mmCIF file of C-alpha atoms in Angstrom:
data_model
loop_
_atom_site.group_PDB
_atom_site.id
_atom_site.type_symbol
_atom_site.label_atom_id
_atom_site.label_comp_id
_atom_site.label_asym_id
_atom_site.label_seq_id
_atom_site.Cartn_x
_atom_site.Cartn_y
_atom_site.Cartn_z
ATOM 1 C CA MET A 1 -4.171 -23.561 -17.921
ATOM 2 C CA ALA A 2 -1.137 -22.577 -19.598
ATOM 3 C CA ALA A 3 1.555 -24.744 -20.815
ATOM 4 C CA ARG A 4 4.417 -24.476 -18.514
ATOM 5 C CA SER A 5 6.391 -23.698 -21.969
ATOM 6 C CA GLU A 6 4.586 -19.775 -21.268
ATOM 7 C CA THR A 7 6.610 -17.790 -19.400
ATOM 8 C CA VAL A 8 6.338 -14.570 -17.290
ATOM 9 C CA ILE A 9 9.437 -11.956 -15.977
ATOM 10 C CA VAL A 10 7.530 -10.269 -13.572
ATOM 11 C CA VAL A 11 9.801 -6.597 -12.710
ATOM 12 C CA GLY A 12 9.447 -6.033 -9.682
ATOM 13 C CA GLY A 13 9.791 -7.989 -6.305
ATOM 14 C CA GLY A 14 7.775 -5.675 -4.064
ATOM 15 C CA ILE A 15 4.336 -7.213 -2.282
ATOM 16 C CA VAL A 16 2.781 -6.940 -5.216
ATOM 17 C CA GLY A 17 4.829 -8.321 -8.259
ATOM 18 C CA ILE A 18 5.240 -10.993 -5.097
ATOM 19 C CA ALA A 19 1.234 -11.735 -5.530
ATOM 20 C CA CYS A 20 1.802 -11.757 -9.743
ATOM 21 C CA ALA A 21 4.051 -14.937 -9.469
ATOM 22 C CA HIS A 22 1.736 -16.729 -7.113
ATOM 23 C CA TYR A 23 -1.458 -16.518 -9.417
ATOM 24 C CA LEU A 24 1.227 -16.996 -12.235
ATOM 25 C CA GLN A 25 3.123 -19.763 -10.844
ATOM 26 C CA LYS A 26 -0.233 -22.160 -9.766
ATOM 27 C CA ALA A 27 -1.808 -20.844 -13.376
ATOM 28 C CA GLY A 28 0.526 -22.785 -14.646
ATOM 29 C CA PHE A 29 3.283 -20.277 -16.115
ATOM 30 C CA GLY A 30 7.229 -20.490 -15.847
ATOM 31 C CA VAL A 31 7.586 -17.095 -13.943
ATOM 32 C CA THR A 32 10.851 -15.155 -12.576
ATOM 33 C CA VAL A 33 11.014 -12.220 -10.600
ATOM 34 C CA ILE A 34 13.903 -9.673 -10.825
ATOM 35 C CA ASP A 35 14.045 -7.400 -8.796
ATOM 36 C CA ARG A 36 16.594 -4.164 -8.991
ATOM 37 C CA SER A 37 17.931 -4.923 -4.633
ATOM 38 C CA GLY A 38 16.238 -7.466 -2.641
ATOM 39 C CA ILE A 39 12.579 -9.512 -2.940
ATOM 40 C CA GLY A 40 10.480 -7.856 -0.322
ATOM 41 C CA GLN A 41 12.674 -4.514 -0.523
ATOM 42 C CA ALA A 42 11.214 -0.922 -0.147
ATOM 43 C CA CYS A 43 8.032 -0.370 0.634
ATOM 44 C CA SER A 44 6.752 -3.433 1.279
ATOM 45 C CA HIS A 45 8.895 -4.470 4.058
ATOM 46 C CA GLY A 46 8.597 -1.772 7.067
ATOM 47 C CA ASN A 47 4.442 -0.210 6.909
ATOM 48 C CA CYS A 48 2.260 -1.271 9.367
ATOM 49 C CA GLY A 49 0.733 -4.219 8.040
ATOM 50 C CA PHE A 50 -2.861 -2.968 8.320
ATOM 51 C CA ILE A 51 -5.473 -4.936 5.192
ATOM 52 C CA CYS A 52 -7.735 -3.356 5.795
ATOM 53 C CA PRO A 53 -10.937 -3.289 4.059
ATOM 54 C CA SER A 54 -12.006 -0.185 5.864
ATOM 55 C CA HIS A 55 -10.306 1.858 3.574
ATOM 56 C CA VAL A 56 -12.665 2.651 0.713
ATOM 57 C CA LEU A 57 -12.233 6.187 0.832
ATOM 58 C CA PRO A 58 -9.122 7.737 -1.768
ATOM 59 C CA LEU A 59 -6.717 10.194 -0.503
ATOM 60 C CA ASN A 60 -7.788 12.521 -2.575
ATOM 61 C CA GLU A 61 -10.606 13.557 -0.230
ATOM 62 C CA PRO A 62 -12.428 17.187 -0.565
ATOM 63 C CA GLY A 63 -9.436 19.491 1.700
ATOM 64 C CA ALA A 64 -6.394 16.779 1.043
ATOM 65 C CA LEU A 65 -4.788 19.099 -1.185
ATOM 66 C CA ARG A 66 -5.568 22.681 0.695
ATOM 67 C CA GLU A 67 -3.499 20.665 3.840
ATOM 68 C CA GLY A 68 -0.635 19.357 1.385
ATOM 69 C CA LEU A 69 -0.533 23.497 0.698
ATOM 70 C CA LEU A 70 -0.395 24.456 4.251
ATOM 71 C CA SER A 71 2.298 22.287 4.902
ATOM 72 C CA LEU A 72 4.292 23.851 2.421
ATOM 73 C CA LEU A 73 4.865 26.106 5.880
ATOM 74 C CA ASN A 74 5.454 22.721 8.295
ATOM 75 C CA PRO A 75 8.388 20.850 8.165
ATOM 76 C CA THR A 76 6.214 18.600 10.669
ATOM 77 C CA ALA A 77 3.244 18.592 9.055
ATOM 78 C CA PRO A 78 1.267 14.904 8.567
ATOM 79 C CA LEU A 79 0.554 15.233 5.390
ATOM 80 C CA ARG A 80 3.640 17.829 3.149
ATOM 81 C CA ILE A 81 4.412 18.579 -0.081
ATOM 82 C CA ARG A 82 8.144 19.850 -0.103
ATOM 83 C CA PRO A 83 8.573 22.868 -2.542
ATOM 84 C CA GLN A 84 10.838 21.109 -5.521
ATOM 85 C CA MET A 85 11.872 22.044 -9.052
ATOM 86 C CA ARG A 86 9.571 19.583 -10.457
ATOM 87 C CA LEU A 87 7.259 20.669 -12.977
ATOM 88 C CA GLY A 88 5.694 16.770 -13.187
ATOM 89 C CA LEU A 89 5.135 17.181 -9.217
ATOM 90 C CA TYR A 90 3.086 19.579 -10.150
ATOM 91 C CA ARG A 91 1.226 18.337 -13.174
ATOM 92 C CA TRP A 92 0.293 15.643 -10.768
ATOM 93 C CA LEU A 93 -0.806 17.560 -8.062
ATOM 94 C CA LEU A 94 -2.963 19.840 -10.358
ATOM 95 C CA GLN A 95 -4.738 16.421 -11.461
ATOM 96 C CA PHE A 96 -5.073 15.217 -8.283
ATOM 97 C CA ALA A 97 -6.715 18.516 -7.084
ATOM 98 C CA ARG A 98 -9.101 18.285 -9.782
ATOM 99 C CA ARG A 99 -9.939 14.889 -8.161
ATOM 100 C CA CYS A 100 -10.942 15.916 -4.784
ATOM 101 C CA THR A 101 -14.364 16.660 -4.569
ATOM 102 C CA HIS A 102 -16.927 14.809 -2.721
ATOM 103 C CA ARG A 103 -18.370 12.932 -5.597
ATOM 104 C CA GLN A 104 -15.558 12.015 -7.189
ATOM 105 C CA MET A 105 -14.516 10.816 -3.702
ATOM 106 C CA LEU A 106 -17.307 8.269 -4.074
ATOM 107 C CA ASP A 107 -17.093 7.030 -7.749
ATOM 108 C CA THR A 108 -13.111 6.046 -6.404
ATOM 109 C CA GLY A 109 -14.231 3.968 -3.168
ATOM 110 C CA GLY A 110 -16.988 2.426 -5.515
ATOM 111 C CA HIS A 111 -13.756 1.194 -8.218
ATOM 112 C CA LEU A 112 -11.650 0.506 -4.685
ATOM 113 C CA LEU A 113 -14.386 -1.995 -3.501
ATOM 114 C CA PRO A 114 -14.883 -5.324 -5.493
ATOM 115 C CA MET A 115 -10.538 -4.879 -5.741
ATOM 116 C CA LEU A 116 -9.973 -4.666 -1.403
ATOM 117 C CA GLU A 117 -12.614 -7.488 -0.968
ATOM 118 C CA SER A 118 -11.397 -9.804 -3.897
ATOM 119 C CA SER A 119 -8.496 -9.219 -1.655
ATOM 120 C CA ILE A 120 -8.782 -10.267 1.564
ATOM 121 C CA HIS A 121 -11.184 -12.866 0.408
ATOM 122 C CA GLU A 122 -7.789 -13.875 -1.410
ATOM 123 C CA TYR A 123 -6.014 -13.534 1.480
ATOM 124 C CA HIS A 124 -8.207 -15.545 3.933
ATOM 125 C CA GLN A 125 -7.260 -18.624 0.969
ATOM 126 C CA LEU A 126 -2.886 -17.808 1.215
ATOM 127 C CA PHE A 127 -2.870 -17.704 4.651
ATOM 128 C CA SER A 128 -5.147 -21.276 5.240
ATOM 129 C CA GLU A 129 -2.182 -22.551 2.653
ATOM 130 C CA LEU A 130 0.194 -20.732 4.408
ATOM 131 C CA PRO A 131 -1.250 -20.775 7.586
ATOM 132 C CA LYS A 132 1.724 -19.060 9.712
ATOM 133 C CA ALA A 133 2.650 -17.025 7.264
ATOM 134 C CA GLY A 134 3.306 -12.591 8.377
ATOM 135 C CA GLU A 135 2.447 -13.016 11.273
ATOM 136 C CA TRP A 136 -1.426 -13.181 9.909
ATOM 137 C CA LYS A 137 -3.806 -11.486 12.143
ATOM 138 C CA GLU A 138 -7.463 -11.018 12.583
ATOM 139 C CA ASN A 139 -8.519 -9.440 14.854
ATOM 140 C CA GLY A 140 -9.452 -5.851 13.284
ATOM 141 C CA LEU A 141 -8.546 -2.340 12.774
ATOM 142 C CA ALA A 142 -9.782 0.537 15.567
ATOM 143 C CA TYR A 143 -9.798 4.329 14.398
ATOM 144 C CA VAL A 144 -8.938 5.674 18.105
ATOM 145 C CA PHE A 145 -9.986 9.282 19.189
ATOM 146 C CA ARG A 146 -8.864 11.499 21.602
ATOM 147 C CA GLU A 147 -11.315 14.220 21.275
ATOM 148 C CA GLN A 148 -15.272 14.152 21.252
ATOM 149 C CA ALA A 149 -15.497 16.208 18.443
ATOM 150 C CA SER A 150 -13.247 14.419 16.205
ATOM 151 C CA LEU A 151 -14.782 11.444 17.792
ATOM 152 C CA GLU A 152 -19.000 12.747 16.067
ATOM 153 C CA ALA A 153 -16.655 13.575 12.584
ATOM 154 C CA PHE A 154 -15.444 10.076 12.196
ATOM 155 C CA ALA A 155 -19.184 9.054 13.281
ATOM 156 C CA LYS A 156 -20.340 11.003 9.900
ATOM 157 C CA THR A 157 -18.220 9.182 7.688
ATOM 158 C CA ASP A 158 -18.654 5.489 9.654
ATOM 159 C CA ARG A 159 -22.212 6.381 8.658
ATOM 160 C CA LEU A 160 -20.969 7.114 4.832
ATOM 161 C CA LEU A 161 -19.037 3.380 4.731
ATOM 162 C CA SER A 162 -21.694 1.730 6.273
ATOM 163 C CA LYS A 163 -24.772 3.284 4.015
ATOM 164 C CA THR A 164 -22.304 3.360 0.331
ATOM 165 C CA TYR A 165 -19.917 0.347 0.652
ATOM 166 C CA GLY A 166 -21.591 -1.824 3.442
ATOM 167 C CA ILE A 167 -18.635 -1.294 4.733
ATOM 168 C CA THR A 168 -19.690 -1.589 9.413
ATOM 169 C CA ALA A 169 -17.944 -0.739 12.384
ATOM 170 C CA ARG A 170 -19.024 -1.346 15.949
ATOM 171 C CA ARG A 171 -18.752 1.679 18.423
ATOM 172 C CA ILE A 172 -15.601 1.538 21.251
ATOM 173 C CA GLU A 173 -17.313 4.267 23.545
ATOM 174 C CA GLU A 174 -14.704 6.633 26.468
ATOM 175 C CA THR A 175 -15.751 3.865 29.039
ATOM 176 C CA GLU A 176 -16.009 0.430 27.386
ATOM 177 C CA LEU A 177 -11.538 1.430 25.953
ATOM 178 C CA ALA A 178 -10.273 -0.242 28.767
ATOM 179 C CA ALA A 179 -12.205 -3.575 27.994
ATOM 180 C CA PHE A 180 -11.411 -3.120 24.689
ATOM 181 C CA ASP A 181 -7.010 -2.599 25.026
ATOM 182 C CA PRO A 182 -6.052 -1.946 29.031
ATOM 183 C CA ALA A 183 -2.959 0.175 26.140
ATOM 184 C CA LEU A 184 -5.171 2.982 25.821
ATOM 185 C CA LYS A 185 -5.458 5.173 27.859
ATOM 186 C CA THR A 186 -8.171 6.406 30.067
ATOM 187 C CA ASP A 187 -9.358 10.081 28.699
ATOM 188 C CA LEU A 188 -9.913 9.168 25.718
ATOM 189 C CA ALA A 189 -13.175 9.952 23.360
ATOM 190 C CA GLY A 190 -13.378 6.529 22.124
ATOM 191 C CA ALA A 191 -13.071 4.119 18.830
ATOM 192 C CA TYR A 192 -14.548 2.456 16.388
ATOM 193 C CA VAL A 193 -13.488 -0.963 15.370
ATOM 194 C CA TYR A 194 -13.799 -2.744 12.102
ATOM 195 C CA ASP A 195 -13.499 -6.063 12.196
ATOM 196 C CA GLN A 196 -13.309 -6.655 8.944
ATOM 197 C CA ASP A 197 -10.004 -5.347 9.151
ATOM 198 C CA GLY A 198 -6.873 -8.288 9.509
ATOM 199 C CA SER A 199 -2.768 -7.036 9.749
ATOM 200 C CA VAL A 200 0.384 -9.047 9.111
ATOM 201 C CA ARG A 201 3.950 -8.481 9.864
ATOM 202 C CA PRO A 202 5.310 -7.164 5.863
ATOM 203 C CA ASP A 203 9.120 -7.586 6.154
ATOM 204 C CA GLN A 204 7.947 -11.703 7.370
ATOM 205 C CA LEU A 205 4.924 -12.174 5.168
ATOM 206 C CA VAL A 206 6.987 -11.118 2.502
ATOM 207 C CA ARG A 207 9.356 -14.056 4.158
ATOM 208 C CA ASP A 208 7.478 -16.663 3.656
ATOM 209 C CA TRP A 209 5.278 -15.880 0.909
ATOM 210 C CA ARG A 210 8.978 -15.570 -0.760
ATOM 211 C CA THR A 211 10.570 -19.536 0.439
ATOM 212 C CA HIS A 212 6.533 -20.429 -1.531
ATOM 213 C CA LEU A 213 7.424 -19.762 -4.241
ATOM 214 C CA SER A 214 10.546 -20.644 -3.941
ATOM 215 C CA ARG A 215 10.289 -24.051 -2.810
ATOM 216 C CA SER A 216 7.246 -23.496 -6.091
ATOM 217 C CA GLY A 217 9.951 -23.077 -8.298
ATOM 218 C CA VAL A 218 9.772 -19.927 -9.353
ATOM 219 C CA GLY A 219 12.521 -17.625 -10.305
ATOM 220 C CA LEU A 220 13.990 -15.062 -8.092
ATOM 221 C CA VAL A 221 16.877 -12.305 -9.676
ATOM 222 C CA GLU A 222 18.010 -10.628 -6.765
ATOM 223 C CA ASN A 223 20.126 -6.562 -7.643
ATOM 224 C CA CYS A 224 18.881 -7.234 -10.987
ATOM 225 C CA ARG A 225 18.917 -4.059 -12.623
ATOM 226 C CA LEU A 226 16.572 -2.909 -15.387
ATOM 227 C CA ASP A 227 18.238 -1.545 -17.652
ATOM 228 C CA GLU A 228 16.463 -0.978 -20.896
ATOM 229 C CA VAL A 229 13.106 -2.825 -22.531
ATOM 230 C CA ARG A 230 13.811 -3.714 -26.319
ATOM 231 C CA LYS A 231 11.008 -4.056 -28.797
ATOM 232 C CA SER A 232 10.307 -5.264 -32.289
ATOM 233 C CA SER A 233 6.904 -4.759 -34.066
ATOM 234 C CA GLY A 234 4.479 -4.325 -30.885
ATOM 235 C CA SER A 235 6.076 -6.762 -28.213
ATOM 236 C CA ILE A 236 8.428 -6.364 -26.317
ATOM 237 C CA ALA A 237 11.528 -8.624 -27.914
ATOM 238 C CA SER A 238 13.833 -8.708 -24.502
ATOM 239 C CA LEU A 239 14.662 -7.413 -21.632
ATOM 240 C CA LEU A 240 18.100 -6.332 -20.985
ATOM 241 C CA THR A 241 19.087 -5.926 -17.164
ATOM 242 C CA SER A 242 23.104 -5.880 -14.725
ATOM 243 C CA SER A 243 21.947 -9.628 -14.637
ATOM 244 C CA GLY A 244 22.064 -10.213 -18.649
ATOM 245 C CA GLU A 245 20.157 -10.111 -21.806
ATOM 246 C CA MET A 246 16.707 -12.457 -20.446
ATOM 247 C CA THR A 247 13.664 -13.020 -22.433
ATOM 248 C CA ALA A 248 9.571 -14.144 -21.440
ATOM 249 C CA ASP A 249 6.346 -14.134 -23.462
ATOM 250 C CA HIS A 250 4.715 -12.424 -21.275
ATOM 251 C CA TYR A 251 6.137 -9.021 -18.938
ATOM 252 C CA VAL A 252 5.202 -7.855 -15.645
ATOM 253 C CA PHE A 253 6.046 -4.493 -14.856
ATOM 254 C CA ALA A 254 5.475 -3.885 -10.844
ATOM 255 C CA LEU A 255 7.785 -1.405 -10.429
ATOM 256 C CA GLY A 256 6.195 0.479 -7.282
ATOM 257 C CA ALA A 257 6.632 3.833 -7.126
ATOM 258 C CA TRP A 258 9.706 3.772 -10.036
ATOM 259 C CA SER A 259 6.878 3.869 -12.692
ATOM 260 C CA SER A 260 7.142 6.840 -14.075
ATOM 261 C CA LYS A 261 11.050 6.150 -15.004
ATOM 262 C CA TRP A 262 9.914 3.831 -16.936
ATOM 263 C CA SER A 263 7.138 5.917 -19.234
ATOM 264 C CA ASP A 264 9.048 6.209 -22.352
ATOM 265 C CA GLN A 265 10.495 2.804 -22.715
ATOM 266 C CA LEU A 266 7.221 1.002 -22.294
ATOM 267 C CA HIS A 267 5.343 3.943 -24.819
ATOM 268 C CA CYS A 268 2.885 4.749 -21.844
ATOM 269 C CA GLU A 269 1.965 8.050 -19.315
ATOM 270 C CA LEU A 270 2.582 6.444 -15.762
ATOM 271 C CA PRO A 271 2.050 9.601 -13.405
ATOM 272 C CA VAL A 272 3.059 7.513 -10.774
ATOM 273 C CA GLU A 273 3.929 9.707 -7.874
ATOM 274 C CA PRO A 274 7.380 8.753 -5.363
ATOM 275 C CA GLY A 275 4.283 9.269 -1.901
ATOM 276 C CA LYS A 276 6.861 9.115 1.340
ATOM 277 C CA GLY A 277 6.248 7.009 4.564
ATOM 278 C CA TYR A 278 8.638 6.460 7.274
ATOM 279 C CA SER A 279 8.126 3.825 10.806
ATOM 280 C CA VAL A 280 10.103 2.927 13.928
ATOM 281 C CA THR A 281 10.535 -1.304 15.328
ATOM 282 C CA MET A 282 11.586 -1.104 18.437
ATOM 283 C CA ASN A 283 10.313 -4.355 21.259
ATOM 284 C CA ARG A 284 7.111 -4.596 22.701
ATOM 285 C CA PRO A 285 6.531 -1.293 24.920
ATOM 286 C CA GLU A 286 5.490 -2.809 28.492
ATOM 287 C CA THR A 287 2.238 -2.734 27.914
ATOM 288 C CA CYS A 288 1.392 -3.654 24.493
ATOM 289 C CA PRO A 289 -1.942 -2.731 22.299
ATOM 290 C CA GLN A 290 -3.346 -5.889 21.573
ATOM 291 C CA HIS A 291 -5.140 -4.287 18.945
ATOM 292 C CA PRO A 292 -3.422 -2.496 15.299
ATOM 293 C CA MET A 293 -5.175 0.513 15.999
ATOM 294 C CA LEU A 294 -5.041 3.953 13.857
ATOM 295 C CA PHE A 295 -5.062 7.791 15.357
ATOM 296 C CA PRO A 296 -6.217 10.036 12.626
ATOM 297 C CA GLU A 297 -6.340 12.872 15.203
ATOM 298 C CA ARG A 298 -2.459 12.798 14.270
ATOM 299 C CA ARG A 299 -2.154 10.049 11.102
ATOM 300 C CA ILE A 300 -0.479 7.762 12.326
ATOM 301 C CA GLY A 301 -0.945 4.158 13.300
ATOM 302 C CA VAL A 302 0.576 1.167 15.600
ATOM 303 C CA THR A 303 0.856 -2.430 14.992
ATOM 304 C CA PRO A 304 1.984 -5.185 17.559
ATOM 305 C CA PHE A 305 3.543 -8.125 15.987
ATOM 306 C CA ASP A 306 4.528 -11.730 18.316
ATOM 307 C CA ASP A 307 8.048 -10.114 19.092
ATOM 308 C CA GLY A 308 8.409 -5.980 18.047
ATOM 309 C CA PHE A 309 6.345 -3.002 17.596
ATOM 310 C CA ARG A 310 5.873 -0.689 14.885
ATOM 311 C CA ILE A 311 4.846 2.960 14.754
ATOM 312 C CA GLY A 312 4.401 4.049 10.721
ATOM 313 C CA SER A 313 3.140 7.466 9.176
ATOM 314 C CA MET A 314 3.325 10.334 7.690
ATOM 315 C CA MET A 315 3.123 12.198 3.802
ATOM 316 C CA GLU A 316 5.730 13.619 2.216
ATOM 317 C CA PHE A 317 6.150 14.067 -1.477
ATOM 318 C CA ALA A 318 9.583 14.556 -1.020
ATOM 319 C CA GLY A 319 11.000 13.651 -5.068
ATOM 320 C CA TRP A 320 13.910 11.267 -4.092
ATOM 321 C CA ASP A 321 15.174 12.382 -1.427
ATOM 322 C CA SER A 322 16.634 9.468 1.061
ATOM 323 C CA SER A 323 16.882 10.665 4.122
ATOM 324 C CA ILE A 324 15.702 10.058 7.374
ATOM 325 C CA PRO A 325 14.928 13.386 9.359
ATOM 326 C CA GLN A 326 15.706 11.687 13.043
ATOM 327 C CA ARG A 327 12.843 14.606 14.436
ATOM 328 C CA ARG A 328 10.252 12.301 12.151
ATOM 329 C CA ILE A 329 11.157 9.504 13.969
ATOM 330 C CA GLU A 330 10.860 11.971 17.173
ATOM 331 C CA GLN A 331 7.868 12.769 15.280
ATOM 332 C CA LEU A 332 5.875 9.126 15.144
ATOM 333 C CA LYS A 333 6.760 8.343 18.951
ATOM 334 C CA GLU A 334 5.557 11.092 20.637
ATOM 335 C CA SER A 335 2.503 11.462 18.059
ATOM 336 C CA ALA A 336 1.668 7.840 19.247
ATOM 337 C CA ALA A 337 2.062 8.801 23.599
ATOM 338 C CA PRO A 338 -1.240 11.332 24.006
ATOM 339 C CA TYR A 339 -2.967 7.344 23.857
ATOM 340 C CA LEU A 340 -1.066 5.332 25.080
ATOM 341 C CA VAL A 341 -0.816 4.051 28.284
ATOM 342 C CA THR A 342 3.726 3.005 27.425
ATOM 343 C CA PRO A 343 3.403 4.080 23.542
ATOM 344 C CA VAL A 344 7.137 2.972 23.128
ATOM 345 C CA GLY A 345 9.847 0.038 23.067
ATOM 346 C CA LYS A 346 12.496 0.495 24.976
ATOM 347 C CA GLU A 347 14.297 -0.454 22.348
ATOM 348 C CA VAL A 348 14.223 0.404 18.676
ATOM 349 C CA ARG A 349 15.306 -2.051 15.910
ATOM 350 C CA GLU A 350 14.540 -0.512 13.160
ATOM 351 C CA THR A 351 13.879 3.038 11.582
ATOM 352 C CA TRP A 352 12.301 2.844 7.927
ATOM 353 C CA PHE A 353 10.965 5.075 5.098
ATOM 354 C CA GLY A 354 9.442 4.076 1.571
ATOM 355 C CA TRP A 355 8.084 6.071 -1.199
ATOM 356 C CA ARG A 356 4.657 4.580 -1.856
ATOM 357 C CA PRO A 357 3.170 4.495 -5.210
ATOM 358 C CA MET A 358 0.814 7.695 -5.435
ATOM 359 C CA THR A 359 -1.924 7.985 -8.606
ATOM 360 C CA TRP A 360 -3.209 11.425 -8.774
ATOM 361 C CA ASP A 361 -6.855 9.461 -8.994
ATOM 362 C CA SER A 362 -5.769 7.140 -6.192
ATOM 363 C CA LEU A 363 -6.278 3.968 -8.425
ATOM 364 C CA PRO A 364 -4.055 1.349 -9.412
ATOM 365 C CA ILE A 365 -2.305 0.833 -13.074
ATOM 366 C CA ILE A 366 -3.635 -2.876 -13.636
ATOM 367 C CA GLY A 367 -3.698 -3.689 -17.063
ATOM 368 C CA ARG A 368 -2.195 -4.354 -20.153
ATOM 369 C CA THR A 369 -0.437 -0.883 -22.450
ATOM 370 C CA PRO A 370 -1.988 0.678 -24.999
ATOM 371 C CA ARG A 371 1.035 0.127 -27.352
ATOM 372 C CA LEU A 372 2.942 -3.934 -25.997
ATOM 373 C CA ASP A 373 0.836 -6.593 -26.679
ATOM 374 C CA ASN A 374 2.775 -8.623 -24.336
ATOM 375 C CA ALA A 375 3.143 -5.650 -21.188
ATOM 376 C CA LEU A 376 0.954 -5.594 -19.104
ATOM 377 C CA LEU A 377 0.857 -3.178 -15.490
ATOM 378 C CA ALA A 378 0.977 -3.312 -12.013
ATOM 379 C CA THR A 379 1.202 -0.425 -10.629
ATOM 380 C CA GLY A 380 0.086 3.055 -8.454
ATOM 381 C CA HIS A 381 -1.608 1.048 -5.334
ATOM 382 C CA ASN A 382 -1.443 4.358 -3.677
ATOM 383 C CA MET A 383 -1.094 3.347 0.335
ATOM 384 C CA LEU A 384 -2.848 0.368 -0.740
ATOM 385 C CA GLY A 385 -0.229 -2.320 -1.702
ATOM 386 C CA LEU A 386 -0.288 -4.474 0.770
ATOM 387 C CA THR A 387 -3.917 -4.275 1.212
ATOM 388 C CA MET A 388 -5.182 -5.307 -2.743
ATOM 389 C CA ALA A 389 -1.803 -6.827 -3.741
ATOM 390 C CA ALA A 390 -3.665 -10.360 -3.938
ATOM 391 C CA ALA A 391 -6.893 -8.972 -5.578
ATOM 392 C CA THR A 392 -3.859 -8.153 -8.281
ATOM 393 C CA GLY A 393 -1.941 -10.924 -8.343
ATOM 394 C CA ARG A 394 -5.088 -12.677 -9.836
ATOM 395 C CA LEU A 395 -6.442 -9.842 -11.674
ATOM 396 C CA ILE A 396 -2.846 -9.798 -13.597
ATOM 397 C CA THR A 397 -2.800 -13.699 -14.104
ATOM 398 C CA GLU A 398 -6.755 -13.602 -15.670
ATOM 399 C CA LEU A 399 -5.629 -10.732 -18.511
ATOM 400 C CA VAL A 400 -2.308 -13.232 -19.587
ATOM 401 C CA GLN A 401 -4.853 -15.693 -19.923
ATOM 402 C CA GLU A 402 -6.465 -13.418 -21.755
ATOM 403 C CA ARG A 403 -9.716 -15.138 -18.951
ATOM 404 C CA PRO A 404 -12.454 -13.008 -18.203
ATOM 405 C CA THR A 405 -11.969 -11.001 -14.694
ATOM 406 C CA HIS A 406 -13.099 -11.895 -11.954
ATOM 407 C CA ILE A 407 -14.238 -8.035 -11.343
ATOM 408 C CA GLU A 408 -14.543 -4.535 -13.639
ATOM 409 C CA VAL A 409 -10.515 -3.290 -14.199
ATOM 410 C CA ALA A 410 -12.053 -0.913 -16.847
ATOM 411 C CA ALA A 411 -10.771 2.058 -13.835
ATOM 412 C CA PHE A 412 -7.602 1.002 -13.881
ATOM 413 C CA SER A 413 -6.549 0.491 -16.677
ATOM 414 C CA PRO A 414 -3.175 2.396 -17.644
ATOM 415 C CA ASP A 415 -4.737 3.653 -21.037
ATOM 416 C CA ARG A 416 -7.324 6.032 -19.274
ATOM 417 C CA PHE A 417 -4.739 8.417 -18.347
#
């Protein structure tokens, strides 16, 4: 165990930064988390809350780039690349395209699998310590299909997941859907349910975890803008922030979608693109789903909460556009209508967007920076930041301690770029 005199500053108070702080504090470090706005805001706030080992296949699968390029002509496409005058985006897309092969997809999934398995194990431990945190539920994740052809196409994916990764599902036929979940319409083709998956209300999880960290002695500094990383002799000497100069023995950068903006100051290439997603949260519909669900044909997900209901999805490579077009919110609602008896609640409580930190190889960036010996990165988790946060926190702590890691991390190293 590290001595209390050894300190760590975690830059970034999203779910990944919070998880890093949790494991570092448990290992005996003095930990401070700083965030440019509020702890647990940005992409950690309004996502669908899936903690899903079933999501082992990456975004860069065969056909993904073609779908994105076709979206240039379709502003309503759920996966969309908006035309921009940014050379960095097109370099990112070129590297992404090179990896859209079946072999690369399987290799990437092979690297992600240990992270996903580790994280679900760590979450079980966390929720045994904080049993009511985040409305944690373990009733699986259902992939629901309207068309029989889509269901049979997914059957091939299910067989691949089972054969290659040992991830199994149970199939729900059309006649069994009503018994499985009365919120589903009766004219659907069927579903696959991954019972090992779980779900949380992410904003509530962040609040509960934050409270636990604060009570455990972790410093939480909000509205603290990082302005400069000051370096000396191959190490970080201090951070210049809007709250003053800060120093520590170790620095963990969990910067999410903003990571690429700090490439120069960290002397490390960070090809992270913001992938914009949306959600709408409302009161529970009259006939509310009992399970979290994905509708892959429409690329949306729905999550029931104890006192609410959320629909979310989309992937827009739109730069740093911070607008929430009403047409996108309406599209989310309309996309749920073919599947659910009552697709929306009567009262909209929140419309939201967040920027996912997307890497061109669909793998997170976890490890020491190549040229600064006391700086570590925990970023680039793509669409799986919530799912992989707990494993990331444990890995970062092991790396700070210079201990052997519980899973292999070479594939996630920052020096791979």
